[in-house]
């Protein structure tokens, strides 16, 4: 088994402040990073900002600032959001940093020297919001298929990368790998179809200057996409840094709109330079508002703070991964977020925790009881359901099927509630002869809480930490590792629990 895990988010354009679509990508990658830490892997998690190109330059101009002033003024909003959302990135790369610029230049110089780059006159249709060229047949009503805005005719002399030369390698070797290098595997066909008609791609622009100069011809700047992609390795000190040797190749999380760049251009660029392509590109779907991709351009952008205020950071992190099958598009609506939050977090996990902790306080003086001698069939049945759910959770998260992982967690919560209703320890507690039964039931219920704190920790790290503190376990939650921490029986009888504050306060509609 691989002992290291390198995961990245796309680097975000700083033409504007973030919206919940950006947060969705970052939270998903964070859950993957936290899950792999929980599994005991050495993890490196990178995010950052994509600061060059026309889109950012225009935003700066519209705001009467120089591009550098503009990006410097916007980046803090991104960093602050990630820290508010408990994003556990190890590094944050800005493409205006020296460490990125010099290595990008080195990379393209290498491909120029090896003959993979040439100069040609180019005419194409360009969407500045995508920073991407389109073929006429890809447009919808003459407009960008993603943003629905007019494209611009670009006619200039550009340097080109011989991307088409790598078509056979991509199709016959890279995409043919097992496991497939693209998630979900259903997207692989789309990528292969695109690659079949692969053309060389422009890697420079000469009609504006906000970018990294082409080292051998500084009248040109490097095209923002083939510069930005390199962040995943420049941040590891490519080509000879220890981090690069340790962590590359890694897993790139992206939205489906930028899958082509990541699953076609990016591996081919790396292969041409003699570098391994990414192990996996994980593509998620879009958050839709009113059936359309949410975006600032269309004024449907929702800032995460609008939701965090009501549902808390953990409510935010939980909802999107729970409600949308990861990989598919999903509609955002306040009503559905409210309903899920109240049903699953407030009434589900939150109530279960407060009920069980209160029972332990009232019947056992706040100490985790000893189950020995009192266990019967209901405990054994409950334990078996929980054990199966732990296996299902692990299997799902290994496949980036976050929603299935949360299904498994939900199974434990539901089963625990049913089990408590069925065994009714609050009734048995009135009869001293049932002491051992009560102890066994409350032990099982508390053990379920321990499992939930561990399994939820990648998704809801702050609430998990609070639950963990309530359970009084001496070893920190951060020190827990799967599979050991997922085995039944981890709680030590006698451990002092405390009720603590409500994990997920109910939200009124
Ligand atoms: N700068 C490029 C990425 C370069 S990576 C080398 C870029 N930036 S972006 O800010 O426009 O988008 C970044 C990510 O946010 C993409 O993965 C995109 O899919 C995601 N999202 C933007 N809007 C989104 C939704 N409405 N829903 C889900 N994800 C969305 O592209």
Short mmCIF file of C-alpha atoms and ligand atoms in Angstrom, two decimals:
data_model
loop_
_atom_site.label_atom_id
_atom_site.label_comp_id
_atom_site.label_asym_id
_atom_site.label_seq_id
_atom_site.Cartn_x
_atom_site.Cartn_y
_atom_site.Cartn_z
CA UNK A 1 0.00 0.00 0.00
CA UNK A 2 1.13 3.51 -0.76
CA UNK A 3 2.27 5.25 2.42
CA UNK A 4 2.04 8.79 1.04
CA UNK A 5 -0.80 10.85 -0.28
CA UNK A 6 -0.46 14.16 -2.08
CA UNK A 7 -3.71 15.93 -2.80
CA UNK A 8 -4.35 19.30 -4.41
CA UNK A 9 -7.24 21.62 -5.14
CA UNK A 10 -7.34 23.67 -8.33
CA UNK A 11 -5.73 27.03 -7.76
CA UNK A 12 -8.45 29.66 -7.83
CA UNK A 13 -8.62 32.73 -10.01
CA UNK A 14 -8.38 35.85 -7.91
CA UNK A 15 -10.54 37.97 -10.18
CA UNK A 16 -12.98 37.92 -7.28
CA UNK A 17 -13.71 36.56 -3.81
CA UNK A 18 -14.74 32.90 -3.36
CA UNK A 19 -18.23 31.42 -3.63
CA UNK A 20 -19.60 28.10 -2.40
CA UNK A 21 -18.62 26.29 -5.63
CA UNK A 22 -14.97 26.96 -4.86
CA UNK A 23 -15.47 25.95 -1.26
CA UNK A 24 -17.01 22.67 -2.41
CA UNK A 25 -13.84 21.62 -4.27
CA UNK A 26 -11.64 22.63 -1.36
CA UNK A 27 -13.71 20.93 1.33
CA UNK A 28 -13.81 17.71 -0.69
CA UNK A 29 -10.02 17.70 -1.06
CA UNK A 30 -9.69 18.50 2.64
CA UNK A 31 -11.86 15.53 3.57
CA UNK A 32 -9.66 13.33 1.40
CA UNK A 33 -6.53 14.74 3.07
CA UNK A 34 -7.94 14.25 6.57
CA UNK A 35 -9.19 10.75 5.79
CA UNK A 36 -5.77 9.68 4.56
CA UNK A 37 -4.13 11.14 7.65
CA UNK A 38 -6.62 9.14 9.68
CA UNK A 39 -5.46 6.07 7.79
CA UNK A 40 -1.91 6.81 8.88
CA UNK A 41 -0.54 7.99 5.55
CA UNK A 42 1.97 10.77 5.24
CA UNK A 43 -0.17 13.46 3.64
CA UNK A 44 0.61 16.67 1.85
CA UNK A 45 -2.26 18.93 0.88
CA UNK A 46 -1.87 21.95 -1.36
CA UNK A 47 -4.16 24.76 -2.38
CA UNK A 48 -3.48 28.23 -3.74
CA UNK A 49 -4.35 30.99 -6.16
CA UNK A 50 -4.05 31.40 -9.93
CA UNK A 51 -3.07 35.01 -10.34
CA UNK A 52 -1.97 35.60 -13.92
CA UNK A 53 -3.87 35.85 -17.19
CA UNK A 54 -6.35 38.14 -18.84
CA UNK A 55 -9.27 37.46 -16.53
CA UNK A 56 -7.37 38.67 -13.47
CA UNK A 57 -5.72 41.53 -15.39
CA UNK A 58 -9.15 42.77 -16.48
CA UNK A 59 -10.58 42.57 -12.99
CA UNK A 60 -7.65 44.67 -11.79
CA UNK A 61 -8.21 47.20 -14.54
CA UNK A 62 -11.92 47.44 -13.80
CA UNK A 63 -11.04 48.16 -10.21
CA UNK A 64 -8.45 50.74 -11.10
CA UNK A 65 -5.55 48.78 -9.64
CA UNK A 66 -2.36 47.29 -11.01
CA UNK A 67 -2.64 43.51 -11.36
CA UNK A 68 -0.17 42.92 -8.55
CA UNK A 69 -1.98 45.32 -6.21
CA UNK A 70 -5.24 43.70 -7.10
CA UNK A 71 -4.16 40.11 -6.45
CA UNK A 72 -2.48 41.14 -3.21
CA UNK A 73 -5.74 42.69 -2.08
CA UNK A 74 -7.88 39.64 -2.96
CA UNK A 75 -5.71 36.73 -1.81
CA UNK A 76 -6.33 37.34 1.94
CA UNK A 77 -10.07 36.73 1.44
CA UNK A 78 -9.26 33.26 0.07
CA UNK A 79 -6.78 32.40 2.80
CA UNK A 80 -9.20 33.57 5.49
CA UNK A 81 -12.03 31.50 4.10
CA UNK A 82 -9.92 28.34 4.09
CA UNK A 83 -8.89 28.90 7.65
CA UNK A 84 -12.49 29.57 8.69
CA UNK A 85 -13.55 26.35 6.97
CA UNK A 86 -10.89 24.34 8.86
CA UNK A 87 -9.02 23.50 5.68
CA UNK A 88 -5.89 21.61 6.66
CA UNK A 89 -3.62 22.54 3.75
CA UNK A 90 0.11 22.22 4.34
CA UNK A 91 1.02 24.88 1.81
CA UNK A 92 -0.63 27.67 -0.14
CA UNK A 93 0.92 28.58 -3.47
CA UNK A 94 0.47 31.87 -5.27
CA UNK A 95 1.50 31.84 -8.90
CA UNK A 96 3.06 35.29 -8.51
CA UNK A 97 5.62 33.83 -6.13
CA UNK A 98 9.21 33.54 -7.24
CA UNK A 99 9.35 29.81 -6.43
CA UNK A 100 6.64 29.23 -9.01
CA UNK A 101 7.83 31.63 -11.69
CA UNK A 102 11.41 30.38 -11.95
CA UNK A 103 10.38 26.73 -12.07
CA UNK A 104 7.69 27.33 -14.65
CA UNK A 105 10.29 29.00 -16.85
CA UNK A 106 12.70 26.13 -16.32
CA UNK A 107 10.00 23.64 -17.26
CA UNK A 108 9.02 25.30 -20.52
CA UNK A 109 12.65 26.00 -21.41
CA UNK A 110 13.23 22.28 -21.08
CA UNK A 111 10.42 21.46 -23.51
CA UNK A 112 11.57 24.18 -25.89
CA UNK A 113 15.10 22.76 -25.85
CA UNK A 114 13.83 19.26 -26.52
CA UNK A 115 11.94 20.42 -29.62
CA UNK A 116 8.40 20.13 -28.26
CA UNK A 117 7.62 23.82 -28.70
CA UNK A 118 7.31 25.81 -31.93
CA UNK A 119 6.11 29.23 -33.09
CA UNK A 120 3.04 29.61 -35.30
CA UNK A 121 0.43 32.11 -36.30
CA UNK A 122 -2.82 31.38 -34.54
CA UNK A 123 -6.39 32.41 -34.81
CA UNK A 124 -8.93 31.19 -32.31
CA UNK A 125 -12.02 31.91 -30.26
CA UNK A 126 -11.24 32.70 -26.68
CA UNK A 127 -13.37 32.85 -23.53
CA UNK A 128 -11.64 35.09 -21.03
CA UNK A 129 -13.70 33.73 -18.13
CA UNK A 130 -12.47 30.19 -18.88
CA UNK A 131 -9.11 31.40 -20.15
CA UNK A 132 -9.65 28.83 -22.87
CA UNK A 133 -9.81 28.52 -26.64
CA UNK A 134 -12.90 26.93 -28.18
CA UNK A 135 -13.60 25.36 -31.52
CA UNK A 136 -16.57 27.00 -33.32
CA UNK A 137 -18.63 23.79 -32.98
CA UNK A 138 -18.17 23.81 -29.21
CA UNK A 139 -19.93 27.14 -28.76
CA UNK A 140 -23.60 27.39 -27.85
CA UNK A 141 -25.35 30.11 -29.86
CA UNK A 142 -21.91 31.52 -30.58
CA UNK A 143 -21.21 31.87 -26.86
CA UNK A 144 -18.98 30.16 -24.33
CA UNK A 145 -20.59 26.81 -23.34
CA UNK A 146 -19.66 27.32 -19.69
CA UNK A 147 -20.22 31.00 -19.06
CA UNK A 148 -22.72 31.86 -21.77
CA UNK A 149 -20.78 35.01 -22.63
CA UNK A 150 -19.42 36.08 -26.03
CA UNK A 151 -16.03 34.70 -27.01
CA UNK A 152 -13.30 36.91 -28.45
CA UNK A 153 -11.45 36.37 -31.71
CA UNK A 154 -7.76 36.13 -30.95
CA UNK A 155 -5.27 36.34 -33.76
CA UNK A 156 -1.63 36.32 -32.80
CA UNK A 157 1.67 34.57 -33.09
CA UNK A 158 1.90 31.96 -30.33
CA UNK A 159 4.27 29.30 -29.19
CA UNK A 160 2.73 25.88 -29.44
CA UNK A 161 3.29 22.67 -27.52
CA UNK A 162 3.28 19.48 -29.61
CA UNK A 163 0.44 18.01 -27.62
CA UNK A 164 -0.75 15.86 -30.51
CA UNK A 165 2.52 13.95 -30.39
CA UNK A 166 1.42 12.49 -27.05
CA UNK A 167 -1.96 11.27 -28.19
CA UNK A 168 -0.94 7.63 -28.51
CA UNK A 169 0.77 7.63 -25.17
CA UNK A 170 -2.31 9.14 -23.53
CA UNK A 171 -4.77 6.75 -25.12
CA UNK A 172 -2.80 3.54 -25.21
CA UNK A 173 -0.85 3.86 -22.01
CA UNK A 174 -2.06 6.51 -19.60
CA UNK A 175 -5.82 6.04 -19.87
CA UNK A 176 -5.36 2.28 -20.15
CA UNK A 177 -3.90 2.08 -16.66
CA UNK A 178 -5.60 0.17 -13.88
CA UNK A 179 -6.90 1.71 -11.76
CA UNK A 180 -8.02 4.36 -14.23
CA UNK A 181 -6.29 7.73 -13.76
CA UNK A 182 -9.62 9.59 -13.90
CA UNK A 183 -12.42 9.58 -11.33
CA UNK A 184 -15.28 8.92 -11.73
CA UNK A 185 -14.34 6.24 -14.28
CA UNK A 186 -17.46 7.20 -16.25
CA UNK A 187 -15.69 10.39 -17.25
CA UNK A 188 -12.81 8.51 -18.79
CA UNK A 189 -14.66 8.02 -22.07
CA UNK A 190 -15.27 11.71 -22.40
CA UNK A 191 -11.56 12.34 -21.90
CA UNK A 192 -10.56 9.63 -24.39
CA UNK A 193 -12.93 11.03 -27.01
CA UNK A 194 -11.44 14.44 -26.61
CA UNK A 195 -7.92 13.05 -26.85
CA UNK A 196 -8.69 11.24 -30.11
CA UNK A 197 -8.90 14.57 -31.85
CA UNK A 198 -5.96 16.10 -30.08
CA UNK A 199 -4.40 19.23 -31.57
CA UNK A 200 -1.26 21.06 -30.58
CA UNK A 201 -1.97 23.71 -28.01
CA UNK A 202 -0.97 27.33 -27.63
CA UNK A 203 1.31 27.97 -24.67
CA UNK A 204 1.95 31.68 -25.00
CA UNK A 205 0.12 34.98 -25.44
CA UNK A 206 1.65 38.15 -26.79
CA UNK A 207 -1.13 40.74 -26.68
CA UNK A 208 -0.98 41.40 -22.97
CA UNK A 209 1.76 41.17 -20.37
CA UNK A 210 0.31 39.95 -17.05
CA UNK A 211 2.04 36.60 -16.87
CA UNK A 212 5.36 34.84 -16.66
CA UNK A 213 7.61 35.74 -19.60
CA UNK A 214 8.64 33.03 -22.04
CA UNK A 215 12.32 32.73 -21.09
CA UNK A 216 13.67 32.55 -24.64
CA UNK A 217 11.31 35.23 -26.03
CA UNK A 218 10.08 37.61 -23.30
CA UNK A 219 7.70 39.45 -25.66
CA UNK A 220 5.39 36.54 -24.90
CA UNK A 221 3.93 35.49 -21.58
CA UNK A 222 3.22 31.85 -20.83
CA UNK A 223 -0.44 30.96 -21.36
CA UNK A 224 -2.06 30.95 -17.94
CA UNK A 225 -3.30 27.36 -18.02
CA UNK A 226 0.00 25.68 -18.89
CA UNK A 227 1.62 27.86 -16.25
CA UNK A 228 -0.99 27.30 -13.54
CA UNK A 229 -1.04 23.51 -13.88
CA UNK A 230 2.60 23.44 -12.92
CA UNK A 231 1.76 24.78 -9.43
CA UNK A 232 1.20 21.19 -8.31
CA UNK A 233 4.88 20.49 -8.74
CA UNK A 234 6.49 23.92 -8.33
CA UNK A 235 5.07 23.90 -4.79
CA UNK A 236 7.00 20.66 -4.23
CA UNK A 237 10.23 22.29 -5.43
CA UNK A 238 10.29 20.52 -8.78
CA UNK A 239 12.64 19.31 -10.25
CA UNK A 240 14.98 18.29 -7.48
CA UNK A 241 13.36 19.16 -4.13
CA UNK A 242 12.84 16.52 -1.46
CA UNK A 243 9.11 17.21 -1.38
CA UNK A 244 8.87 16.53 -5.08
CA UNK A 245 10.74 13.26 -4.76
CA UNK A 246 8.62 12.27 -1.79
CA UNK A 247 5.13 13.26 -2.88
CA UNK A 248 4.82 13.37 -6.64
CA UNK A 249 2.79 11.90 -8.39
CA UNK A 250 -0.35 12.89 -6.56
CA UNK A 251 -4.11 13.29 -6.81
CA UNK A 252 -5.57 16.45 -8.37
CA UNK A 253 -9.11 17.39 -7.34
CA UNK A 254 -10.94 19.47 -9.97
CA UNK A 255 -14.40 20.46 -11.14
CA UNK A 256 -15.62 18.76 -14.31
CA UNK A 257 -15.23 22.00 -16.28
CA UNK A 258 -11.47 21.81 -15.96
CA UNK A 259 -11.06 18.08 -16.37
CA UNK A 260 -9.69 18.32 -19.91
CA UNK A 261 -6.78 20.46 -18.88
CA UNK A 262 -6.01 18.14 -16.02
CA UNK A 263 -6.54 14.81 -17.71
CA UNK A 264 -5.15 15.65 -21.15
CA UNK A 265 -2.83 18.66 -21.30
CA UNK A 266 -1.33 18.18 -17.85
CA UNK A 267 -0.24 14.52 -18.07
CA UNK A 268 1.08 15.09 -21.61
CA UNK A 269 3.14 18.10 -20.51
CA UNK A 270 4.63 16.10 -17.69
CA UNK A 271 5.32 13.07 -19.84
CA UNK A 272 7.06 15.27 -22.40
CA UNK A 273 9.32 16.56 -19.64
CA UNK A 274 10.07 13.07 -18.37
CA UNK A 275 7.95 13.53 -15.23
CA UNK A 276 5.30 11.06 -14.04
CA UNK A 277 1.71 12.12 -14.74
CA UNK A 278 -0.77 12.46 -11.86
CA UNK A 279 -1.89 9.19 -10.31
CA UNK A 280 -5.46 10.37 -10.42
CA UNK A 281 -7.57 13.33 -11.43
CA UNK A 282 -10.76 13.43 -9.38
CA UNK A 283 -13.54 15.41 -11.04
CA UNK A 284 -16.63 16.52 -9.20
CA UNK A 285 -19.82 17.96 -10.63
CA UNK A 286 -21.20 21.44 -10.33
CA UNK A 287 -23.23 23.12 -7.68
CA UNK A 288 -26.28 24.38 -9.45
CA UNK A 289 -28.52 27.20 -8.38
CA UNK A 290 -31.87 27.18 -10.10
CA UNK A 291 -30.56 24.45 -12.41
CA UNK A 292 -27.53 26.42 -13.63
CA UNK A 293 -23.88 26.32 -12.66
CA UNK A 294 -23.57 28.78 -9.87
CA UNK A 295 -21.25 31.60 -10.82
CA UNK A 296 -20.35 35.14 -10.07
CA UNK A 297 -20.68 35.98 -13.75
CA UNK A 298 -24.33 34.97 -13.63
CA UNK A 299 -24.83 36.65 -10.28
CA UNK A 300 -25.83 33.38 -8.67
CA UNK A 301 -22.69 33.18 -6.56
CA UNK A 302 -23.33 32.56 -2.87
CA UNK A 303 -20.57 33.41 -0.41
CA UNK A 304 -19.93 30.61 2.11
CA UNK A 305 -20.31 33.04 5.03
CA UNK A 306 -24.00 33.33 4.21
CA UNK A 307 -24.38 29.63 5.05
CA UNK A 308 -21.74 29.32 7.77
CA UNK A 309 -23.53 31.93 9.85
CA UNK A 310 -26.58 29.72 10.08
CA UNK A 311 -25.27 26.17 9.83
CA UNK A 312 -21.78 26.55 11.26
CA UNK A 313 -18.56 25.45 9.60
CA UNK A 314 -19.25 21.77 10.14
CA UNK A 315 -22.82 22.06 8.89
CA UNK A 316 -21.44 23.63 5.74
CA UNK A 317 -18.72 21.03 5.25
CA UNK A 318 -21.17 18.18 5.84
CA UNK A 319 -24.05 19.28 3.69
CA UNK A 320 -22.52 19.43 0.23
CA UNK A 321 -20.70 16.14 0.51
CA UNK A 322 -23.77 14.45 1.93
CA UNK A 323 -26.38 15.82 -0.42
CA UNK A 324 -24.58 15.41 -3.74
CA UNK A 325 -23.30 12.09 -5.04
CA UNK A 326 -19.67 13.06 -5.48
CA UNK A 327 -18.93 13.35 -9.19
CA UNK A 328 -22.49 14.40 -10.12
CA UNK A 329 -24.04 17.84 -10.32
CA UNK A 330 -26.24 18.88 -7.43
CA UNK A 331 -28.78 21.58 -6.86
CA UNK A 332 -28.26 23.85 -3.93
CA UNK A 333 -31.28 25.02 -2.03
CA UNK A 334 -31.61 26.57 1.39
CA UNK A 335 -34.63 24.39 2.18
CA UNK A 336 -32.80 21.15 1.53
CA UNK A 337 -29.79 22.31 3.54
CA UNK A 338 -32.03 23.26 6.44
CA UNK A 339 -33.91 19.96 6.32
CA UNK A 340 -30.77 17.86 6.25
CA UNK A 341 -29.02 19.85 8.90
CA UNK A 342 -31.90 19.52 11.32
CA UNK A 343 -32.70 15.89 10.54
CA UNK A 344 -29.21 14.43 10.40
CA UNK A 345 -26.97 16.71 12.42
CA UNK A 346 -29.18 18.39 15.04
CA UNK A 347 -31.76 15.62 15.61
CA UNK A 348 -29.57 12.75 14.44
CA UNK A 349 -26.01 12.91 15.67
CA UNK A 350 -26.46 15.86 18.03
CA UNK A 351 -29.42 14.37 19.90
CA UNK A 352 -27.89 10.93 20.05
CA UNK A 353 -24.78 12.35 21.68
CA UNK A 354 -26.60 14.48 24.23
CA UNK A 355 -29.01 11.69 25.09
CA UNK A 356 -26.31 9.07 25.62
CA UNK A 357 -24.01 11.38 27.57
CA UNK A 358 -26.90 12.52 29.77
CA UNK A 359 -27.86 8.91 30.48
CA UNK A 360 -24.31 8.03 31.46
CA UNK A 361 -24.23 11.02 33.77
CA UNK A 362 -27.53 10.18 35.41
CA UNK A 363 -27.14 6.42 35.69
CA UNK A 364 -23.40 5.85 36.04
CA UNK A 365 -22.13 8.99 37.67
CA UNK A 366 -20.61 10.10 34.37
CA UNK A 367 -18.25 7.13 34.04
CA UNK A 368 -18.31 4.85 30.96
CA UNK A 369 -19.84 1.63 32.34
CA UNK A 370 -18.28 -1.81 32.06
CA UNK A 371 -20.23 -3.99 29.59
CA UNK A 372 -18.82 -7.32 30.77
CA UNK A 373 -21.47 -9.75 31.89
CA UNK A 374 -24.45 -7.74 30.64
CA UNK A 375 -24.25 -8.08 26.87
CA UNK A 376 -27.10 -9.74 25.04
CA UNK A 377 -28.33 -10.11 21.47
CA UNK A 378 -29.31 -6.46 20.88
CA UNK A 379 -25.74 -5.32 21.67
CA UNK A 380 -24.27 -8.00 19.45
CA UNK A 381 -26.60 -7.06 16.60
CA UNK A 382 -25.89 -3.37 16.99
CA UNK A 383 -22.17 -3.96 17.14
CA UNK A 384 -22.31 -6.00 13.98
CA UNK A 385 -24.16 -3.22 12.11
CA UNK A 386 -21.62 -0.67 13.32
CA UNK A 387 -18.68 -2.84 12.30
CA UNK A 388 -20.08 -3.30 8.83
CA UNK A 389 -20.65 0.44 8.55
CA UNK A 390 -17.01 1.13 9.43
CA UNK A 391 -15.91 -1.17 6.61
CA UNK A 392 -18.36 0.48 4.19
CA UNK A 393 -17.13 3.93 5.22
CA UNK A 394 -13.52 3.00 4.61
CA UNK A 395 -14.28 1.45 1.26
CA UNK A 396 -16.32 4.49 0.18
CA UNK A 397 -13.74 7.07 1.15
CA UNK A 398 -10.97 5.09 -0.52
CA UNK A 399 -13.07 5.55 -3.70
CA UNK A 400 -13.76 9.25 -3.02
CA UNK A 401 -17.45 8.35 -2.70
CA UNK A 402 -17.90 10.79 0.18
CA UNK A 403 -21.70 10.59 0.10
CA UNK A 404 -21.52 6.83 0.59
CA UNK A 405 -19.15 7.32 3.51
CA UNK A 406 -21.70 9.63 5.09
CA UNK A 407 -24.43 7.08 4.38
CA UNK A 408 -22.47 4.58 6.43
CA UNK A 409 -22.22 7.10 9.27
CA UNK A 410 -25.94 7.75 9.03
CA UNK A 411 -26.56 4.02 9.34
CA UNK A 412 -24.75 3.97 12.67
CA UNK A 413 -26.76 6.94 13.93
CA UNK A 414 -30.11 5.50 12.92
CA UNK A 415 -29.27 2.08 14.24
CA UNK A 416 -28.09 3.55 17.53
CA UNK A 417 -31.32 5.45 17.95
CA UNK A 418 -33.40 2.36 17.19
CA UNK A 419 -31.30 0.29 19.51
CA UNK A 420 -31.88 2.73 22.34
CA UNK A 421 -35.60 2.80 21.71
CA UNK A 422 -35.66 -0.97 21.62
CA UNK A 423 -33.62 -1.51 24.78
CA UNK A 424 -34.90 1.59 26.66
CA UNK A 425 -32.09 1.81 29.20
CA UNK A 426 -33.83 4.74 30.94
CA UNK A 427 -36.61 2.35 31.93
CA UNK A 428 -34.30 -0.48 32.93
CA UNK A 429 -32.29 1.92 35.08
CA UNK A 430 -35.21 2.11 37.50
CA UNK A 431 -34.78 -1.60 38.31
CA UNK A 432 -31.53 -2.30 40.24
CA UNK A 433 -31.55 -5.95 39.10
CA UNK A 434 -31.02 -4.72 35.52
CA UNK A 435 -27.79 -2.88 36.34
CA UNK A 436 -25.60 -5.07 34.16
CA UNK A 437 -27.98 -4.70 31.22
CA UNK A 438 -28.00 -0.94 31.57
CA UNK A 439 -24.21 -0.89 31.73
CA UNK A 440 -23.88 -2.99 28.58
CA UNK A 441 -26.38 -0.85 26.66
CA UNK A 442 -24.79 2.43 27.64
CA UNK A 443 -21.35 1.10 26.88
CA UNK A 444 -22.49 0.15 23.37
CA UNK A 445 -24.12 3.54 22.87
CA UNK A 446 -21.03 5.39 24.07
CA UNK A 447 -18.86 3.23 21.87
CA UNK A 448 -21.03 4.23 18.92
CA UNK A 449 -20.34 7.88 19.80
CA UNK A 450 -16.62 7.18 19.84
CA UNK A 451 -16.81 5.59 16.40
CA UNK A 452 -18.89 8.49 15.11
CA UNK A 453 -16.37 11.04 16.39
CA UNK A 454 -13.58 9.22 14.56
CA UNK A 455 -15.45 8.60 11.31
CA UNK A 456 -16.88 12.09 11.16
CA UNK A 457 -13.57 13.78 11.89
CA UNK A 458 -12.60 14.29 8.22
CA UNK A 459 -16.01 15.86 7.54
CA UNK A 460 -16.82 17.77 10.71
CA UNK A 461 -13.48 18.20 12.47
CA UNK A 462 -14.58 20.75 15.08
CA UNK A 463 -17.75 18.93 16.16
CA UNK A 464 -15.83 15.64 16.24
CA UNK A 465 -13.21 17.21 18.49
CA UNK A 466 -15.92 18.47 20.86
CA UNK A 467 -17.56 15.06 20.97
CA UNK A 468 -14.18 13.49 21.62
CA UNK A 469 -13.56 15.83 24.53
CA UNK A 470 -16.99 14.95 25.92
CA UNK A 471 -16.07 11.28 25.78
CA UNK A 472 -13.02 12.01 27.90
CA UNK A 473 -10.65 9.77 25.94
CA UNK A 474 -7.12 10.55 27.07
CA UNK A 475 -5.47 10.05 23.67
CA UNK A 476 -6.23 12.93 21.29
CA UNK A 477 -8.55 12.57 18.31
CA UNK A 478 -5.66 13.56 16.04
CA UNK A 479 -3.76 10.51 17.23
CA UNK A 480 -6.51 8.09 16.15
CA UNK A 481 -5.71 5.83 13.21
CA UNK A 482 -7.83 3.51 11.14
CA UNK A 483 -8.31 0.57 11.17
CA UNK A 484 -7.47 0.36 14.92
CA UNK A 485 -9.70 3.27 15.96
CA UNK A 486 -12.59 1.74 14.00
CA UNK A 487 -12.58 -1.51 16.00
CA UNK A 488 -15.34 -2.00 18.48
CA UNK A 489 -14.39 -1.75 22.14
CA UNK A 490 -11.98 1.20 22.15
CA UNK A 491 -13.62 3.02 25.06
CA UNK A 492 -12.13 2.16 28.43
CA UNK A 493 -14.75 1.55 31.16
CA UNK A 494 -14.42 4.10 33.91
CA UNK A 495 -13.53 6.98 31.55
CA UNK A 496 -15.26 10.16 32.72
CA UNK A 497 -17.58 11.71 30.17
CA UNK A 498 -19.15 15.14 30.24
CA UNK A 499 -22.20 16.46 28.47
CA UNK A 500 -20.64 19.47 26.79
CA UNK A 501 -22.45 21.93 24.58
CA UNK A 502 -24.88 20.89 21.90
CA UNK A 503 -22.91 19.59 18.90
CA UNK A 504 -25.30 20.90 16.26
CA UNK A 505 -27.86 23.36 17.62
CA UNK A 506 -31.20 23.17 15.87
CA UNK A 507 -31.84 25.82 13.26
CA UNK A 508 -35.34 27.25 12.95
CA UNK A 509 -36.56 27.60 9.40
N1 LIG B 1 -7.73 28.81 -12.14
C1 LIG B 1 -8.41 27.71 -12.71
C2 LIG B 1 -7.86 26.40 -12.18
C3 LIG B 1 -6.40 26.20 -12.40
S1 LIG B 1 -5.84 24.72 -11.69
C4 LIG B 1 -4.32 24.53 -12.27
C5 LIG B 1 -9.89 27.80 -12.40
N2 LIG B 1 -10.22 28.55 -11.36
S2 LIG B 1 -11.71 28.83 -10.88
O1 LIG B 1 -11.56 29.68 -9.74
O2 LIG B 1 -12.49 29.33 -11.96
O3 LIG B 1 -12.36 27.48 -10.51
C6 LIG B 1 -11.74 26.62 -9.62
C7 LIG B 1 -12.59 25.44 -9.25
O4 LIG B 1 -13.83 25.85 -8.71
C8 LIG B 1 -12.89 24.53 -10.43
O5 LIG B 1 -12.63 23.19 -10.03
C9 LIG B 1 -14.36 24.70 -10.66
O6 LIG B 1 -14.94 23.53 -11.11
C10 LIG B 1 -14.83 25.02 -9.25
N3 LIG B 1 -16.10 25.68 -9.32
C11 LIG B 1 -16.39 26.93 -9.77
N4 LIG B 1 -17.75 27.06 -9.79
C12 LIG B 1 -18.32 25.91 -9.36
C13 LIG B 1 -19.62 25.48 -9.13
N5 LIG B 1 -20.66 26.22 -9.37
N6 LIG B 1 -19.78 24.23 -8.64
C14 LIG B 1 -18.73 23.42 -8.32
N7 LIG B 1 -17.51 23.80 -8.54
C15 LIG B 1 -17.28 25.02 -9.12
O7 LIG B 1 -10.67 27.16 -13.06
#
